[in-house]
């Protein structure tokens, strides 16, 4: 690399090359942003009932996480909004019958992958909990299949343990949409006609505007929020 004033290392500086897997991920991110028409809708919903359901499931012996319960709702809503479940390649939109749900997994070295739970829509909650744990574990041990790495039709990325309420997740191209899950925190909310403190979750849906218009994307997010709130 030619040394210029912009990339010369000074005393105490560290140079990190975008090579190997990190370079490949960086290339895919740039390709996604430069070849798709990405737009993000944001929403908030009352997740108090979702968190209560997660606690009840754990008391019953099913060690489900918040993400597991949320995946269950997402699968239900995706089945009612098939226009967001698919891919766009070479000007052809493929709407998938199967819901192959990608889940973003952070790896050592500040790396990120999003393997798919294949045919997640046909599973019970218990089966999906086990399947998510399995793909996460195999992602961390580099044992994923090519189909799991490339066969996703919709992805979820979760920053729920951070202080980030909303963000703009980058599409896992060629998929049509990705759901970003933000912080869940106590906030003022109107519940049963009264202002009270409820556990409010931030959601961000990025979609490819070439294949999905703003209204159906907004309806998907609205229906998802409604379904989450009906758990309470």
Coordinates of C-alpha atoms in Angstrom, one line a residue:
X1 CA 0.0 0.0 0.0
X2 CA 1.3 3.4 -0.9
X3 CA 1.8 5.5 2.2
X4 CA 0.0 8.8 2.2
X5 CA -0.5 11.4 5.0
X6 CA -4.0 9.8 5.5
X7 CA -2.8 6.3 6.2
X8 CA 0.6 6.7 7.6
X9 CA 0.9 5.2 11.1
X10 CA 2.0 7.6 13.8
X11 CA 3.4 6.7 17.2
X12 CA 0.8 4.6 19.1
X13 CA -1.4 4.1 16.1
X14 CA -2.7 0.7 15.1
X15 CA -3.4 -0.4 11.6
X16 CA -6.1 -3.0 11.1
X17 CA -6.3 -4.4 7.6
X18 CA -9.7 -5.4 6.1
X19 CA -8.6 -8.8 5.1
X20 CA -9.8 -12.4 5.4
X21 CA -13.3 -12.8 6.9
X22 CA -13.4 -9.2 8.1
X23 CA -12.6 -7.9 4.6
X24 CA -15.3 -10.2 3.1
X25 CA -17.9 -8.9 5.5
X26 CA -16.9 -5.3 4.8
X27 CA -17.2 -5.9 1.1
X28 CA -20.7 -7.4 1.5
X29 CA -21.8 -4.4 3.6
X30 CA -20.6 -2.0 1.0
X31 CA -22.1 -4.0 -1.8
X32 CA -25.5 -4.1 0.0
X33 CA -25.6 -0.3 0.4
X34 CA -24.4 0.5 -3.1
X35 CA -26.7 -2.0 -5.0
X36 CA -30.0 -1.7 -3.1
X37 CA -32.6 1.0 -2.3
X38 CA -32.5 0.9 1.5
X39 CA -35.1 2.6 3.7
X40 CA -35.7 2.2 7.4
X41 CA -39.0 2.5 9.3
X42 CA -38.9 2.9 13.1
X43 CA -41.5 2.0 15.7
X44 CA -41.9 1.4 19.4
X45 CA -44.1 -1.1 21.2
X46 CA -45.0 -2.2 24.7
X47 CA -43.0 -5.3 25.3
X48 CA -44.1 -5.8 28.9
X49 CA -46.2 -8.9 28.0
X50 CA -43.5 -10.4 25.9
X51 CA -41.0 -10.2 28.8
X52 CA -43.7 -11.6 31.1
X53 CA -44.2 -14.5 28.7
X54 CA -40.5 -15.2 28.5
X55 CA -40.4 -15.4 32.3
X56 CA -43.4 -17.7 32.4
X57 CA -41.8 -20.0 29.8
X58 CA -38.7 -20.2 31.9
X59 CA -40.7 -21.1 35.0
X60 CA -42.2 -23.9 33.0
X61 CA -38.8 -25.2 32.1
X62 CA -38.3 -23.7 28.6
X63 CA -35.2 -21.5 28.7
X64 CA -36.3 -19.1 26.0
X65 CA -34.7 -15.7 25.6
X66 CA -36.4 -12.5 24.7
X67 CA -35.2 -13.0 21.1
X68 CA -36.7 -16.5 21.0
X69 CA -40.1 -15.2 22.0
X70 CA -39.8 -12.3 19.5
X71 CA -38.8 -14.7 16.7
X72 CA -42.0 -16.6 17.4
X73 CA -44.0 -13.4 16.8
X74 CA -42.0 -12.4 13.7
X75 CA -42.7 -15.8 12.1
X76 CA -46.4 -15.3 12.6
X77 CA -46.4 -11.8 11.2
X78 CA -44.1 -12.7 8.2
X79 CA -46.6 -15.5 7.3
X80 CA -49.2 -12.7 6.9
X81 CA -46.8 -10.4 5.0
X82 CA -45.1 -12.7 2.5
X83 CA -44.0 -9.8 0.4
X84 CA -41.1 -9.2 2.9
X85 CA -40.0 -12.8 3.0
X86 CA -37.7 -13.4 0.1
X87 CA -34.8 -12.1 -2.1
X88 CA -34.2 -9.9 -5.1
X89 CA -31.6 -11.1 -7.7
X90 CA -31.1 -9.8 -11.2
X91 CA -34.4 -7.8 -11.2
X92 CA -36.4 -10.9 -10.1
X93 CA -38.2 -11.0 -6.8
X94 CA -38.4 -14.4 -5.3
X95 CA -41.0 -14.7 -2.5
X96 CA -40.1 -17.7 -0.4
X97 CA -42.7 -20.2 0.9
X98 CA -40.4 -21.2 3.7
X99 CA -39.4 -18.7 6.3
X100 CA -35.6 -19.1 6.6
X101 CA -34.9 -16.7 9.5
X102 CA -31.5 -15.2 9.7
X103 CA -30.2 -14.3 13.2
X104 CA -27.2 -12.0 13.5
X105 CA -24.4 -13.5 15.7
X106 CA -21.4 -11.6 17.0
X107 CA -18.1 -13.5 16.8
X108 CA -14.7 -12.9 18.3
X109 CA -12.6 -10.4 16.5
X110 CA -15.5 -8.0 16.0
X111 CA -16.9 -10.2 13.3
X112 CA -20.6 -10.7 12.4
X113 CA -22.5 -13.5 10.7
X114 CA -26.2 -14.1 10.2
X115 CA -26.9 -17.8 9.7
X116 CA -30.5 -18.9 8.9
X117 CA -32.8 -21.1 10.9
X118 CA -34.1 -23.0 7.9
X119 CA -37.9 -23.4 7.6
X120 CA -38.4 -21.7 10.9
X121 CA -42.1 -21.2 10.1
X122 CA -42.8 -24.9 10.4
X123 CA -41.3 -25.3 13.9
X124 CA -42.9 -25.1 17.3
X125 CA -41.5 -22.5 19.8
X126 CA -39.5 -25.2 21.5
X127 CA -38.0 -26.5 18.3
X128 CA -37.1 -22.9 17.2
X129 CA -35.4 -22.2 20.6
X130 CA -33.3 -25.3 20.1
X131 CA -32.6 -24.5 16.5
X132 CA -31.5 -20.9 17.3
X133 CA -29.1 -22.2 20.0
X134 CA -27.7 -24.7 17.6
X135 CA -26.9 -22.3 14.8
X136 CA -25.4 -19.8 17.2
X137 CA -23.2 -22.4 18.7
X138 CA -22.1 -23.7 15.3
X139 CA -21.5 -20.1 14.1
X140 CA -19.1 -19.6 16.9
X141 CA -17.3 -22.9 16.1
X142 CA -17.2 -22.3 12.3
X143 CA -19.5 -25.3 11.6
X144 CA -22.3 -23.7 9.6
X145 CA -23.4 -25.1 6.2
X146 CA -23.4 -23.1 3.0
X147 CA -27.2 -23.2 2.9
X148 CA -27.4 -21.8 6.4
X149 CA -25.0 -19.0 5.5
X150 CA -26.7 -18.0 2.2
X151 CA -30.3 -19.3 2.4
X152 CA -31.9 -16.7 4.6
X153 CA -35.1 -15.0 3.5
X154 CA -35.4 -12.5 6.4
X155 CA -33.0 -11.4 9.1
X156 CA -33.2 -10.2 12.7
X157 CA -30.3 -8.3 14.4
X158 CA -30.5 -7.6 18.1
X159 CA -29.0 -4.7 20.0
X160 CA -31.4 -5.1 22.9
X161 CA -28.8 -5.2 25.6
X162 CA -27.4 -1.8 24.5
X163 CA -28.7 1.7 25.1
X164 CA -29.5 2.0 21.3
X165 CA -33.3 2.4 20.8
X166 CA -33.3 2.7 17.0
X167 CA -30.7 2.1 14.3
X168 CA -30.5 1.5 10.5
X169 CA -29.5 -2.2 10.0
X170 CA -27.9 -2.9 6.6
X171 CA -29.8 -5.4 4.4
X172 CA -28.4 -8.9 4.3
X173 CA -28.6 -8.8 0.5
X174 CA -30.2 -10.2 -1.5
X175 CA -32.9 -10.4 1.2
X176 CA -35.7 -8.0 1.1
X177 CA -35.8 -6.9 4.7
X178 CA -34.0 -7.0 8.1
X179 CA -35.5 -6.2 11.5
X180 CA -33.3 -4.4 14.1
X181 CA -34.2 -4.9 17.7
X182 CA -33.3 -2.0 20.0
X183 CA -33.2 -1.4 23.7
X184 CA -36.2 -2.3 25.9
X185 CA -36.5 0.1 28.8
X186 CA -39.1 1.5 31.2
X187 CA -40.7 4.5 29.6
X188 CA -44.0 6.5 30.1
X189 CA -46.7 4.8 28.0
X190 CA -50.5 5.0 27.8
X191 CA -51.9 1.7 29.0
X192 CA -55.6 1.1 29.6
X193 CA -56.2 4.8 29.4
X194 CA -53.6 5.8 31.9
X195 CA -50.0 7.0 31.7
X196 CA -47.8 4.4 33.4
X197 CA -44.2 3.0 33.2
X198 CA -44.0 0.1 30.7
X199 CA -41.2 -1.8 29.1
X200 CA -40.9 -0.3 25.7
X201 CA -39.0 -1.9 22.8
X202 CA -37.5 0.0 19.8
X203 CA -37.8 -1.7 16.4
X204 CA -36.2 -0.7 13.1
X205 CA -37.2 -2.3 9.8
X206 CA -34.9 -1.8 6.8
X207 CA -36.3 -2.9 3.5
X208 CA -35.3 -2.8 -0.2
X209 CA -37.6 -0.1 -1.7
X210 CA -37.2 -1.7 -5.1
X211 CA -39.2 -4.7 -4.0
X212 CA -41.2 -3.4 -1.0
X213 CA -43.1 -0.1 -0.8
X214 CA -43.3 2.0 2.3
X215 CA -46.9 1.3 3.1
X216 CA -46.7 -2.5 3.3
X217 CA -43.4 -2.3 5.2
X218 CA -45.1 0.1 7.7
X219 CA -48.1 -2.3 8.0
X220 CA -45.8 -5.2 8.7
X221 CA -44.1 -3.2 11.5
X222 CA -47.5 -2.0 12.8
X223 CA -48.9 -5.6 12.9
X224 CA -45.7 -6.8 14.6
X225 CA -46.1 -4.2 17.3
X226 CA -49.7 -5.1 17.8
X227 CA -49.0 -8.8 18.1
X228 CA -46.2 -8.1 20.6
X229 CA -48.6 -5.9 22.7
X230 CA -51.3 -8.6 22.6
X231 CA -49.0 -10.9 24.5
X232 CA -49.7 -8.8 27.6

